[in-house]
XYZ file of C-alpha atoms in Angstrom:
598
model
C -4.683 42.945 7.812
C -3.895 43.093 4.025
C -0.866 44.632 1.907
C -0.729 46.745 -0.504
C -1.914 44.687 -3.647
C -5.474 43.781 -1.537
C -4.673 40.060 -2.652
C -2.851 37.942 0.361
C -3.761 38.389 3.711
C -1.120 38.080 6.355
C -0.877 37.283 10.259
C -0.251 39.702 12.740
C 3.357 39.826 14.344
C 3.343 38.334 17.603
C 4.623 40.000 20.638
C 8.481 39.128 21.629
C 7.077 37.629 24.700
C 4.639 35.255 22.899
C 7.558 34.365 20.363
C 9.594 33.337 23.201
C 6.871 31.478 25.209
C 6.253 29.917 22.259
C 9.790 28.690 21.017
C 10.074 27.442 24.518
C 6.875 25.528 24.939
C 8.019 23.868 21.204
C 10.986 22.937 22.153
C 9.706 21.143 25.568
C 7.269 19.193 23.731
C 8.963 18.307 20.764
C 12.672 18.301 21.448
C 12.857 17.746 25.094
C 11.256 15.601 27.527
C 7.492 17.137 27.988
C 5.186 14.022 27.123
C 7.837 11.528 27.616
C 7.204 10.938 31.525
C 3.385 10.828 30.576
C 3.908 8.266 27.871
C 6.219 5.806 30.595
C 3.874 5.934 33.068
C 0.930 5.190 30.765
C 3.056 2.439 29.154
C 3.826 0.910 32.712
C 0.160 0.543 33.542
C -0.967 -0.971 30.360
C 2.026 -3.643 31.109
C 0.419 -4.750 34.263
C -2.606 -5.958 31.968
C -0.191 -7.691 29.872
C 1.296 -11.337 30.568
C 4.590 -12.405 30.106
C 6.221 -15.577 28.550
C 9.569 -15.066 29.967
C 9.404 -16.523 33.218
C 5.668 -16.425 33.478
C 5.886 -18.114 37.149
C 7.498 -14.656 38.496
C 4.865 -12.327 39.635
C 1.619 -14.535 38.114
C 3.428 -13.299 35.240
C 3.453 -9.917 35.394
C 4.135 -7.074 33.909
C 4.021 -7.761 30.483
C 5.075 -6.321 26.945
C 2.262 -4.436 25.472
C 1.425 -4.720 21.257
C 1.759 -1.608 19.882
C 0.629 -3.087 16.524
C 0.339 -5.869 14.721
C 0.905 -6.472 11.117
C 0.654 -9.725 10.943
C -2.741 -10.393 12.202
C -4.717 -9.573 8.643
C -7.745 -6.500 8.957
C -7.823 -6.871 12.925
C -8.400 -3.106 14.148
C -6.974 -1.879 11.117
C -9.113 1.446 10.954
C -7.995 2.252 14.496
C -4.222 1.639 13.799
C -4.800 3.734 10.691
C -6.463 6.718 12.693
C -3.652 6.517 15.281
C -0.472 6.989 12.647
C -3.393 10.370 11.737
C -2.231 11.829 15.560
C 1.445 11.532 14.215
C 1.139 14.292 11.756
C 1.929 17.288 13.434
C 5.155 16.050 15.489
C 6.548 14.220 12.180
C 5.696 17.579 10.414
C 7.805 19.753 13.290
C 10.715 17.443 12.606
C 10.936 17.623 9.076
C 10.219 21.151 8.240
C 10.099 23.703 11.188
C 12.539 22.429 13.539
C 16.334 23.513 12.743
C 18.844 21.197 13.791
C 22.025 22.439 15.246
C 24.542 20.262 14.938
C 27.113 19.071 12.398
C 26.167 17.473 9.141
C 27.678 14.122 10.422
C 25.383 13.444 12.958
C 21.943 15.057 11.435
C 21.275 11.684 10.683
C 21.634 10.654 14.459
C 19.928 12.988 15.645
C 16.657 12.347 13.101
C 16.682 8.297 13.671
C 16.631 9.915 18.002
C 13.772 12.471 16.980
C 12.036 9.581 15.480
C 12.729 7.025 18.424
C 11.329 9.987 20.563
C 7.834 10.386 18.601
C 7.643 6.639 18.910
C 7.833 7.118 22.455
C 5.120 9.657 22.776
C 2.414 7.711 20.573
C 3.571 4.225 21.799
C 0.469 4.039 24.460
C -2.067 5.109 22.182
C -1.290 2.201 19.888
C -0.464 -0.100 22.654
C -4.137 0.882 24.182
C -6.333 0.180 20.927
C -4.168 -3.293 20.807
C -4.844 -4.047 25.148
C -6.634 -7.179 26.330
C -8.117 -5.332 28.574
C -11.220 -3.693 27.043
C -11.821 -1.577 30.590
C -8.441 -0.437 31.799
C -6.893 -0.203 28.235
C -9.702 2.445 27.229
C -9.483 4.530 30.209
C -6.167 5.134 29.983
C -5.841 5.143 26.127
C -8.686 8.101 26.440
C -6.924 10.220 29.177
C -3.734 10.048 27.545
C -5.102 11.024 23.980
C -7.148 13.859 25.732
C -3.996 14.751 27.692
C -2.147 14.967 24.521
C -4.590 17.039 22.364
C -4.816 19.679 24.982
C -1.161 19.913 24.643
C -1.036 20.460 21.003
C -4.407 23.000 21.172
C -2.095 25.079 24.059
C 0.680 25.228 21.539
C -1.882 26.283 18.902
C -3.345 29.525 21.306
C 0.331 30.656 22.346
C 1.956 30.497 18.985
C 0.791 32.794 16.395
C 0.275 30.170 13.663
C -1.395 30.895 9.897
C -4.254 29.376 8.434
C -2.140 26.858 6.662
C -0.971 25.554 10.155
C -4.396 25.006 11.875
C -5.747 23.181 8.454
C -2.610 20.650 8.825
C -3.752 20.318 12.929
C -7.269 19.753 12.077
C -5.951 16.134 10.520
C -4.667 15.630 14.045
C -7.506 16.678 15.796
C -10.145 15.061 14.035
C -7.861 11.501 14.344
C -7.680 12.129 18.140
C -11.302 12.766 18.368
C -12.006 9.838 16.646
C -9.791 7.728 18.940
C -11.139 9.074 21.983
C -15.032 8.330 20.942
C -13.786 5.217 20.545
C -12.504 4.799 23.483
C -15.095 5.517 25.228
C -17.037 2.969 23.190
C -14.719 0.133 24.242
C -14.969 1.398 27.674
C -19.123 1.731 28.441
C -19.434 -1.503 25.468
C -16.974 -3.386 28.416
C -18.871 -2.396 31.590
C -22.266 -2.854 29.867
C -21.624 -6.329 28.787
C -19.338 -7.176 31.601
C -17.073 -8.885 29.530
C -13.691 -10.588 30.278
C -10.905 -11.437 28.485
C -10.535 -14.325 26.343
C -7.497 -14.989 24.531
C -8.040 -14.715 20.451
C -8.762 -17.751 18.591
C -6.163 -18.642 16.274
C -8.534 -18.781 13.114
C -10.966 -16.516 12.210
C -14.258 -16.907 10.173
C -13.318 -15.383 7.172
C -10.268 -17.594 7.051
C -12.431 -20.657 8.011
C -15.154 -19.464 4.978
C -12.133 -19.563 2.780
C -11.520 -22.793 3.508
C -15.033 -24.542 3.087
C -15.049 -22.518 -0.479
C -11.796 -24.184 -1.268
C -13.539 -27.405 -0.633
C -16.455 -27.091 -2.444
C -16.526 -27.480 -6.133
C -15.946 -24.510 -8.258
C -18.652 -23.005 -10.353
C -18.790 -23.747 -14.002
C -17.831 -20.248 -15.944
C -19.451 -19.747 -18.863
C -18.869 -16.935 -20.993
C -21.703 -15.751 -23.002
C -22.231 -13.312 -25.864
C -24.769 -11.270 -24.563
C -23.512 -7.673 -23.969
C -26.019 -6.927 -21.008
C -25.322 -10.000 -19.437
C -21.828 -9.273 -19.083
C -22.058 -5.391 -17.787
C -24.142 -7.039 -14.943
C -22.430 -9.577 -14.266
C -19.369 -7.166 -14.442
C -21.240 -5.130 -12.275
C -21.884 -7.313 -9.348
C -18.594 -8.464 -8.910
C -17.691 -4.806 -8.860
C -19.990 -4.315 -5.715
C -19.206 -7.636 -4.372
C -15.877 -6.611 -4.160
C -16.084 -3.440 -2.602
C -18.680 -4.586 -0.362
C -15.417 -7.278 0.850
C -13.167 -4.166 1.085
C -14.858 -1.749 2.804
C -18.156 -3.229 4.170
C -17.202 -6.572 5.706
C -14.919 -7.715 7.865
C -13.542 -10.414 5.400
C -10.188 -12.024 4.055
C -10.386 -9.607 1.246
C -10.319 -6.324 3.362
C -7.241 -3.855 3.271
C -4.729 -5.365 6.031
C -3.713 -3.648 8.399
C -0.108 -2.827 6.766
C -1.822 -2.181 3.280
C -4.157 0.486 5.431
C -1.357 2.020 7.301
C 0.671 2.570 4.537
C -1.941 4.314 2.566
C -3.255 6.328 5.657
C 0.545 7.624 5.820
C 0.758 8.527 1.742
C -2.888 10.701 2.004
C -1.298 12.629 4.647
C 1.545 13.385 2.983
C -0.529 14.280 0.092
C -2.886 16.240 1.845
C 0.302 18.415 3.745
C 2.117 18.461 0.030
C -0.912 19.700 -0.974
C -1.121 22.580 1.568
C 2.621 23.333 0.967
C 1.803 23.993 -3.029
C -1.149 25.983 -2.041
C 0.809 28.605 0.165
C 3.981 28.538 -2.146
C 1.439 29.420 -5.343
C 0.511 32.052 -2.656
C 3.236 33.892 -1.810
C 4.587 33.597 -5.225
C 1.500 34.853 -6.213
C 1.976 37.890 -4.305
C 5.702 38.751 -5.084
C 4.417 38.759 -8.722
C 1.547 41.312 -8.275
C 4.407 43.662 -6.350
C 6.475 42.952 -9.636
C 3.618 44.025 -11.564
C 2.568 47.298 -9.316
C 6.052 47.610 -9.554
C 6.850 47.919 -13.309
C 3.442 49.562 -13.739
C 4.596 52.443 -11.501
C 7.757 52.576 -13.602
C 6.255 52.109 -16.988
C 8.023 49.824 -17.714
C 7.227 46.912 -20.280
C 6.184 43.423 -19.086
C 3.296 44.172 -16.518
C 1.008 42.309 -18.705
C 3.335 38.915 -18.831
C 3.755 38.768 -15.231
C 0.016 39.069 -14.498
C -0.382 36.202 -17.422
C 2.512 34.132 -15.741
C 0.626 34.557 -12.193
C -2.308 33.602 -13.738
C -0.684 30.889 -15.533
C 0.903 29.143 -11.974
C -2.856 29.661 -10.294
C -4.180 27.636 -13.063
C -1.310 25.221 -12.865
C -1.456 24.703 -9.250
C -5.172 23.859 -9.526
C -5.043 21.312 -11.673
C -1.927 19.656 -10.679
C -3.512 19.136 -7.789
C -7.268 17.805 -8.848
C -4.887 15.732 -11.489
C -2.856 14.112 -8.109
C -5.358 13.673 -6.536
C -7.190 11.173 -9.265
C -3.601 10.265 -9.956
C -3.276 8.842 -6.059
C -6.549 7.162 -5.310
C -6.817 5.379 -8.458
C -3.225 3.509 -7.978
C -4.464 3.003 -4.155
C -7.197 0.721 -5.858
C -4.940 -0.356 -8.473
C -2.466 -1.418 -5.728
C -4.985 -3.130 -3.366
C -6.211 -4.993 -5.985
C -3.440 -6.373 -7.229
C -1.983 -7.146 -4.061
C -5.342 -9.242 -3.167
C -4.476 -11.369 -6.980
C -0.976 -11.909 -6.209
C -1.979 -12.916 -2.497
C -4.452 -15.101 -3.247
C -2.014 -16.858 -6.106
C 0.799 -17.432 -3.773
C -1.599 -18.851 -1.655
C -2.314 -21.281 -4.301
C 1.428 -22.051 -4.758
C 1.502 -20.049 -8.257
C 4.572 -17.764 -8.577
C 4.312 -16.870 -12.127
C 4.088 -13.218 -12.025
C 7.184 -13.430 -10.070
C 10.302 -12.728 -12.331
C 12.609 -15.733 -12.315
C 15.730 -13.621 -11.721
C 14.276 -12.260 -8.420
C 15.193 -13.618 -5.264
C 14.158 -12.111 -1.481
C 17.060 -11.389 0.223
C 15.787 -7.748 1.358
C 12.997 -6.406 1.845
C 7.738 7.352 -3.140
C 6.527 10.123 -2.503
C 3.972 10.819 -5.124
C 5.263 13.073 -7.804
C 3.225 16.421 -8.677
C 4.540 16.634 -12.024
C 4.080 20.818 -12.039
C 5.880 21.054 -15.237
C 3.597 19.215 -17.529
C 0.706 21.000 -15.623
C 2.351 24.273 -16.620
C 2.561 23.031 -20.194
C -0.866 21.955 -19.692
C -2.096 24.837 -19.010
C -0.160 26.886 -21.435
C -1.512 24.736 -23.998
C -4.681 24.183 -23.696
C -6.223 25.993 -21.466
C -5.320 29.994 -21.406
C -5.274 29.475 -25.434
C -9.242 28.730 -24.515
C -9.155 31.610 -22.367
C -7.593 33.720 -24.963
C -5.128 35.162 -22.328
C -1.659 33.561 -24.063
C 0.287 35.454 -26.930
C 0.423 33.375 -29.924
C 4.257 32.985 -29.791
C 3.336 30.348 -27.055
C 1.495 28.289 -29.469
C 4.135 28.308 -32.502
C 5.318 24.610 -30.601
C 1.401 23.414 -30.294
C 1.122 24.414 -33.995
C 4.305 22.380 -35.272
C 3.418 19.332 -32.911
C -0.199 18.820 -33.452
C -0.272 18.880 -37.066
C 2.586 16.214 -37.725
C 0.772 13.461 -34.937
C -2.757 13.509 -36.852
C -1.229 13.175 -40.084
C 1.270 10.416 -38.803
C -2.282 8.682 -37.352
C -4.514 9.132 -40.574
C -1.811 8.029 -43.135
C -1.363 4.953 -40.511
C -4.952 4.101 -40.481
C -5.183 4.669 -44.531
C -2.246 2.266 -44.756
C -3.923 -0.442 -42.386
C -6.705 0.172 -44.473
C -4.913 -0.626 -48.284
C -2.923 -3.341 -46.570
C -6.541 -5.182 -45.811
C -8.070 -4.565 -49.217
C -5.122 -4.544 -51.468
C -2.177 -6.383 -50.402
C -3.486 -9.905 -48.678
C -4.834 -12.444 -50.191
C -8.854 -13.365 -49.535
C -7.805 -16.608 -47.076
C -9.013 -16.441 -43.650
C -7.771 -19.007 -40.866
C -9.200 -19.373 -37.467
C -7.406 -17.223 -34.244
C -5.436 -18.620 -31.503
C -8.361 -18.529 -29.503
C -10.838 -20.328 -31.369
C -13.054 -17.866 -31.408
C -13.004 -16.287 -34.503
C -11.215 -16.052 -38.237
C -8.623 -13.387 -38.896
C -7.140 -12.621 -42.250
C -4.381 -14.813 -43.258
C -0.757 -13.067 -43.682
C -0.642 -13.973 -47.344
C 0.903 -11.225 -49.125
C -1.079 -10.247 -53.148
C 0.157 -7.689 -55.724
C 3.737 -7.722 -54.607
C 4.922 -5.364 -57.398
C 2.219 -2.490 -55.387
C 3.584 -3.376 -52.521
C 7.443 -2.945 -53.101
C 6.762 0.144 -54.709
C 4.267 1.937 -52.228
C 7.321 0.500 -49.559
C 9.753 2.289 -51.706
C 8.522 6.011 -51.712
C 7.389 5.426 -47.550
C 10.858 4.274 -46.824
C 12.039 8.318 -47.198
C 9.286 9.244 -44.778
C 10.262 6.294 -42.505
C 13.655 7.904 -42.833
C 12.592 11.209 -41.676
C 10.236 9.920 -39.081
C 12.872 7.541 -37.529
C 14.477 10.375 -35.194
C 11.008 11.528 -34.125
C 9.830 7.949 -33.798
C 13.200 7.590 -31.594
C 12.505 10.523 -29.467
C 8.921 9.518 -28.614
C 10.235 6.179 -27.702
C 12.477 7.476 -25.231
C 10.202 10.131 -24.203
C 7.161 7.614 -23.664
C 9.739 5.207 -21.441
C 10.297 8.016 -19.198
C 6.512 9.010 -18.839
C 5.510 5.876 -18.406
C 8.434 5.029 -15.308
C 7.238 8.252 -13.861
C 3.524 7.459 -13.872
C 4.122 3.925 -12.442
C 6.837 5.240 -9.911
C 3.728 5.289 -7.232
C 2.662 1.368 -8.304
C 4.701 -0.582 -6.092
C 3.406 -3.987 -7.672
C 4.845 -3.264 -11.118
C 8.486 -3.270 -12.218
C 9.803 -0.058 -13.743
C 13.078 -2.356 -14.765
C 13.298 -4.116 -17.538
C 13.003 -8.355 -17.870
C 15.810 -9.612 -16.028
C 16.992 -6.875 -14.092
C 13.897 -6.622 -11.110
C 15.701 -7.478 -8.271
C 17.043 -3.737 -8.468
C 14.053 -2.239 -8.809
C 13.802 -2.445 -4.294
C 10.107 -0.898 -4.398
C 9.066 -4.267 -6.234
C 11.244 -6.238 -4.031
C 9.410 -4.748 -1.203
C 6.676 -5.531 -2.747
C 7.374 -9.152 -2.729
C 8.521 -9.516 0.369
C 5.462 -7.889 1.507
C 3.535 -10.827 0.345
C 5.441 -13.487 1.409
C 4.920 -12.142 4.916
C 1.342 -12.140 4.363
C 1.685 -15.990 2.899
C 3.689 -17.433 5.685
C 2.118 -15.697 8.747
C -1.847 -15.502 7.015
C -2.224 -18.164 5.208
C -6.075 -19.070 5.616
C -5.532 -23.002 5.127
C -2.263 -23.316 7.207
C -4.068 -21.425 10.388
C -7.183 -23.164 10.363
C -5.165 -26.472 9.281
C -3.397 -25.824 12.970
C -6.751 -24.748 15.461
C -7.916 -28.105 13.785
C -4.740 -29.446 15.240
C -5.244 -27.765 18.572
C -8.434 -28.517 18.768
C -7.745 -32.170 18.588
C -4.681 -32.790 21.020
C -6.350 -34.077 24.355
C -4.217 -34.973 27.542
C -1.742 -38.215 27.616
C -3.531 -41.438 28.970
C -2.337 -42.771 32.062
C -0.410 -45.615 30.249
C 1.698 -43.984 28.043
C 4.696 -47.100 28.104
C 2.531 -48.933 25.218
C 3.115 -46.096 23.099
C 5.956 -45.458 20.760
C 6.011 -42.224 21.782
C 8.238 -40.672 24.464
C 7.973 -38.271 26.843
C 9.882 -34.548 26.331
C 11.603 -34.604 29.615
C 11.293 -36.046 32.738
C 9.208 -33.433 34.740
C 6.884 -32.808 32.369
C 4.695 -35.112 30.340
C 4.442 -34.536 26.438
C 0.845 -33.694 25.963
C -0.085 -36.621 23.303
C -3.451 -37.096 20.662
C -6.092 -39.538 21.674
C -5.938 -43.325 21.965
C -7.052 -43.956 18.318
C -4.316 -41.406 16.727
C -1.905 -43.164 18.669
C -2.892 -46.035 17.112
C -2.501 -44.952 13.540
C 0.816 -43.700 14.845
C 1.814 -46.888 15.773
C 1.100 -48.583 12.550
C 2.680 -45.453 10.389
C 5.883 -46.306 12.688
C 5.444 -49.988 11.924
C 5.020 -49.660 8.323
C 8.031 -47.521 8.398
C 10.424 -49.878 10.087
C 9.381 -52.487 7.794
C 10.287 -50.414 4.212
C 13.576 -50.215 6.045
C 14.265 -53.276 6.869
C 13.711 -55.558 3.997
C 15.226 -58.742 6.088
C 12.311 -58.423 8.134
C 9.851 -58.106 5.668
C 10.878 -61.554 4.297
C 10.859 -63.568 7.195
C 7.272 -61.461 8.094
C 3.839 -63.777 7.009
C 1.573 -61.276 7.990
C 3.406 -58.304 5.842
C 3.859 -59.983 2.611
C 2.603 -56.475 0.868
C 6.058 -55.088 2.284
C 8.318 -57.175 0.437
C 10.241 -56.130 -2.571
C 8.582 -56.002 -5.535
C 9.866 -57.809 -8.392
C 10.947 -56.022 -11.375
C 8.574 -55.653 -14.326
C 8.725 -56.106 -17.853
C 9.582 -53.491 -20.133
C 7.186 -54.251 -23.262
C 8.257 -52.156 -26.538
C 5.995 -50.945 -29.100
C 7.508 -51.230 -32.092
C-alpha cells in the first residue's frame, strides 16, 4: 500500500501472532542455542576424518582437529573460503544492528566477543568441510548442513514480515550458500567418479617450484626504447599478463587467501552500507515531501526549498555511492598490487620501503564522504540543472575565479622565468637522458623588481596558500585512510600509524610461512633423506634416543659430513694441524705484507 504523498511504499503490519512467532524464532536461532547442536554434531563427524598428532597411537589416531581455514597456505581454495565468510552476512548483520542487548554497558562488550564466539560456532563446519581430506564424506555433510542452514534462514524470511531492503541483504547469503552447495556436490560426484583417495599435500607447489627455476635462469636484458607504440604494447601485455596471474591462473601471484577474505568481508560491508544509505535517503525522502504537503497546505513559505533540498540528498546519495564504489575497487587493485611488490621484495631480502623507525611488535570502514557529495552536487550539478537559487553559488563565484588566476599568473611566471631570467646554458639531467636549463640567474635588476611588487600578493596569498595546505593534508589522509600499504603518518612516526603496521606484519607472515625458495629448498630436503644404513657406528653421527633410530641422508652425504666435521676440528685445533702432513692447507697462514702506495 502507499501513503499519502504516492512516493514510498510501505509493508503491511504483521499480525501480533506473526510478530511474536517471529521474535521467538529470532531469538532461537540467533541468541540461543537453535543451530548450535547441528553445528557439534557436524563438527564431530568431520573429526573422525581427521588425524591427530597428539598421541596418534590412541584410536589409529582418531578423532582429529578439523581446519577451518588456512591462511597460511597461499591461493589454496581461496574462492571457497571467500564465498563461505558471504553465508556470515545475515547473522553478523542481526548482531550489529537489529538485535538489542539487554544488559549493562559493562558487559556489552562480553556479551558481543560471546555473540561472535557463537556465529563462529554455527559456520565452523562449513569452513571445516571445504578444508576436509576427505573429498566424499566432507562434501556430504558440508552440503546437508549448508542446505539445513539456508532453509532455516528462508523460514525466518516467510514468518517475519521483512521489507525489500531485508531480502536484497539475504540474497548475498543465499546466492553464497548456493554456490557452496553446487560445489559440494561437485567435490562429492568429482570423488566417486574418479574414486580418488586421500593423499596428503605436497609441501611445494608448482607455482612455487616455477618461481624457483625463473630465479635460476638468467634475467632478460630490458631495454627501453623510444618508440611510443612499442611501449603501450608492451605496457599492455604485462597488463593482461598480470591479470591473467590474478584471476585466471592458479599462480604465486593470485590474491591469497587472507588478501581474498579480507576484501570479500569490505564488499559486503559496502554493499549493506550501501543499502542502509539507500533506505535512509528514503525515508528522509518521505518526511520531506510531508514537510512540503505540509507547508503547502498552510501556505506557508519554503515548500519550494524543501523539494530542492530532497532533490538535492537524491542526487547526493547517487553519486556518493557510484563515487564509492570506483573509490573501493580501485584501492582493492591498488592494494593487491602493492602487496604482490612488497612481497616479492622481502622475498628478495630488500626492506627499503620499510621505514627505519618501524619495528613489528604488533600486528576501516570505507568512508562515504556525503558531505563533499552534497557540495558536489550543490555545485555543480543542480546549477546545470538550473534548480539552485543563486545565493548558493555566491561561494563557487568567489572560489573559482581566484584558483584560475592563481594558475595562469603561475604558468605566465614559469614562462618569463624561462625566457627572461636564466641564462642560455644547458647541462645534461641526472638521468642522462636529456639537457635541462641551467639555474643561472640573467637580468637580476628585472628580477628583484618583478620579486618586489609579487611579494604583496605572496603576502596576501600566504593565508590561503596556508589553508589549502592544511586542507589538502586532510583530504589526502582521508582518501588514503582505505590504503592499508601507505602511511598516513609522517617520516618517523609509522609505527603509530597500526593499519600500516598491520600491514607489515601481514607480509612477514606471508615471507616466513610462503616463501617459494625456502619450501621447495625443504621438499628438496625431504625428498633426499633415505633410511639409516645398517652400520651407523662409522658415522659421526648419533642416534636421537635409544628406541628410535635418527633417520640419516645417504652413504655419500654422510661422507661429506664427515669431512665438513673433520675440516672443522682441524680450524680448531691448530696443534693438530701442525703435527698433520696430509693437512698442511689447515695450518696458519702467515701474515702478509702490507705494501703502501705512496
Amino acid at each position: 500500500m502507499q501513503n499519502e504523498t504516492g512516493n514510498v511504499s510501505t509493508t503491511v503490519a504483521a499480525s501480533p501472532s506473526n510478530t511474536e512467532l517471529c521474535k521467538e524464532y529470532t531469538n532461537a536461532i540467533f541468541y540461543g542455542f537453535g543451530m548450535s547442536p547441528f553445528a557439534m554434531v557436524a563438527t564431530l563427524i568431520i573429526s573422525l576424518f581427521e588425524r591427530r598428532r597428539y598421541k596418534s597411537d590412541i584410536c589409529y589416531g582418531k578423532p582429529g582437529l578439523p581446519l577451518p581455514i588456512n591462511f597460511l597456505d597461499g591461493t589454496s581454495n581461496s574462492v571457497a573460503n571467500a564465498a563461505a565468510f558471504g553465508c556470515t552476512l545475515e547473522h553478523i548483520l542481526v548482531y550489529l544492528f537489529s538485535g538489542k542487548i539487554s544488559v549493562n554497558r559493562w558487559l556489552v562488550a562480553i556479551v558481543l566477543f560471546l555473540l561472535t564466539f557463537l556465529t563462529a560456532l554455527v559456520f565452523y563446519p562449513i569452513f571445516a568441510c571445504l578444508n576436509s581430506p576427505s573429498r566424499v564424506f566432507g562434501s556430504l555433510v558440508g552440503f546437508l548442513y549448508t542446505f539445513l542452514l539456508s532453509l532455516v534462514l528462508l523460514a525466518r524470511g516467510y514468518l517475519c514480515e521483512e521489507s525489500g531492503w531485508y531480502w536484497a541483504l539475504h540474497a548475498v547469503t543465499l546466492v553464497s550458500e548456493i554456490y557452496i552447495m553446487i560445489l559440494f556436490v561437485y567435490r562429492f560426484v568429482t570423488a566417486i567418479l574418479k574414486k580418488s583417495k586421500f593423499h596428503k599435500e605436497l609441501l611445494v607447489k608448482i607455482d612455487q617450484v616455477m618461481h624457483v627455476k625463473e630465479l635460476l635462469v638468467a634475467p632478460k636484458s630490458k631495454i627501453e626504447g623510444n618508440d611510443i607504440k612499442q611501449r603501450i604494447i608492451t605496457y599492455s601485455e604485462t597488463v593482461l599478463a598480470e591479470a591473467k596471474l590474478c584471476c585466471l591462473h592458479k599462480s604465486l601471484y593470485r590474491c591469497t587467501t587472507r588478501t581474498l577474505a579480507i576484501n570479500t568481508i569490505v564488499l559486503l560491508v559496502f554493499y549493506s552500507n550501501f543499502l542502509l544509505t539507500f533506505q535512509l535517503g528514503e525515508i528522509t525522502e518521505s518526511s520531506l515531501s510531508k514537510l512540503a504537503a505540509l507547508y503547502s497546505t498552510l501556505s506557508l513559505n519554503g515548500c519550494e526549498q524543501i523539494k530542492i533540498l530532497s532533490e538535492v540528498i537524491r542526487v547526493s546519495l547517487i553519486v556518493s555511492n557510484i563515487l564509492s564504489a570506483v573509490y573501493l575497487i580501485t584501492n582493492m587493485i591498488l592494494i593487491y598490487r602493492s602487496q604482490r611488490q612488497h612481497l616479492m621484495k622481502r622475498w628478495r631480502g630488500d626492506k627499503s620501503f620499510i621505514p627505519t623507525h618501524c619495528r613489528l611488535d604488533h600486528s576501516e570502514k570505507l568512508i562515504l564522504v556525503f558531505v563533499s557529495c552534497l557540495l558536489l552536487s550543490y555545485f555543480c550539478i543542480l546549477p546545470i540543472m538550473k534548480k539552485v537559487p543563486e545565493e548558493f553559488l555566491i561561494p563557487l563565484e568567489f572560489v573559482l575565479p581566484g584558483v584560475i588566476f592563481l594558475f595562469v599568473l603561475r604558468f605566465i611566471l614559469r614562462f618569463i622565468s624561462s625566457r627572461v631570467f636564466l641564462q642560455n646554458h644547458y647541462l645534461s639531467a641526472d638521468n642522462g637522458k636529456h639537457w635541462e636549463r641551467a639555474l643561472a640567474l640573467d637580468n637580476r635588476w628585472v628580477y628583484q623588481n618583478l620579486s618586489f611588487f609579487l611579494f604583496f600578493y605572496y603576502i596576501l596569498t600566504g593565508l590561503y596558500r596556508c589553508i589549502f595546505r592544511v586542507m589538502t593534508s586532510i583530504c589526502i589522509n582521508t582518501f588514503y585512510i582505505a590504503r592499508m600499504d601507505k602511511p598516513l603518518l609522517i617520516p618517523g612516526f609509522e609505527r603509530f600509524d597500526i593499519e600500516y603496521m598491520t600491514y607489515l606484519g601481514f607480509l612477514e607472515v606471508e615471507l616466513h610461512q610462503c616463501h617459494p625458495v625456502v619450501v621447495v629448498c625443504c621438499d628438496l630436503l625431504m625428498k633426499s633423506v633415505n633410511h639409516l644404513s645398517s652400520n651407523q657406528e662409522t658415522s659421526l653421527e648419533s642416534p636421537m634416543d635409544a628406541h628410535k633410530r635418527n633417520i640419516m641422508s645417504k652413504i655419500y652425504t654422510r661422507k661429506v659430513r664427515n669431512k665438513w666435521q673433520k675440516m672443522k676440528t682441524l680450524i680448531l685445533n691448530q696443534s693438530i694441524c701442525k703435527e698433520s702432513k696430509s693437512n698442511v692447507s689447515f695450518q696458519q697462514p702467515q701474515q702478509a705484507k702490507l705494501n703502501l702506495v705512496h
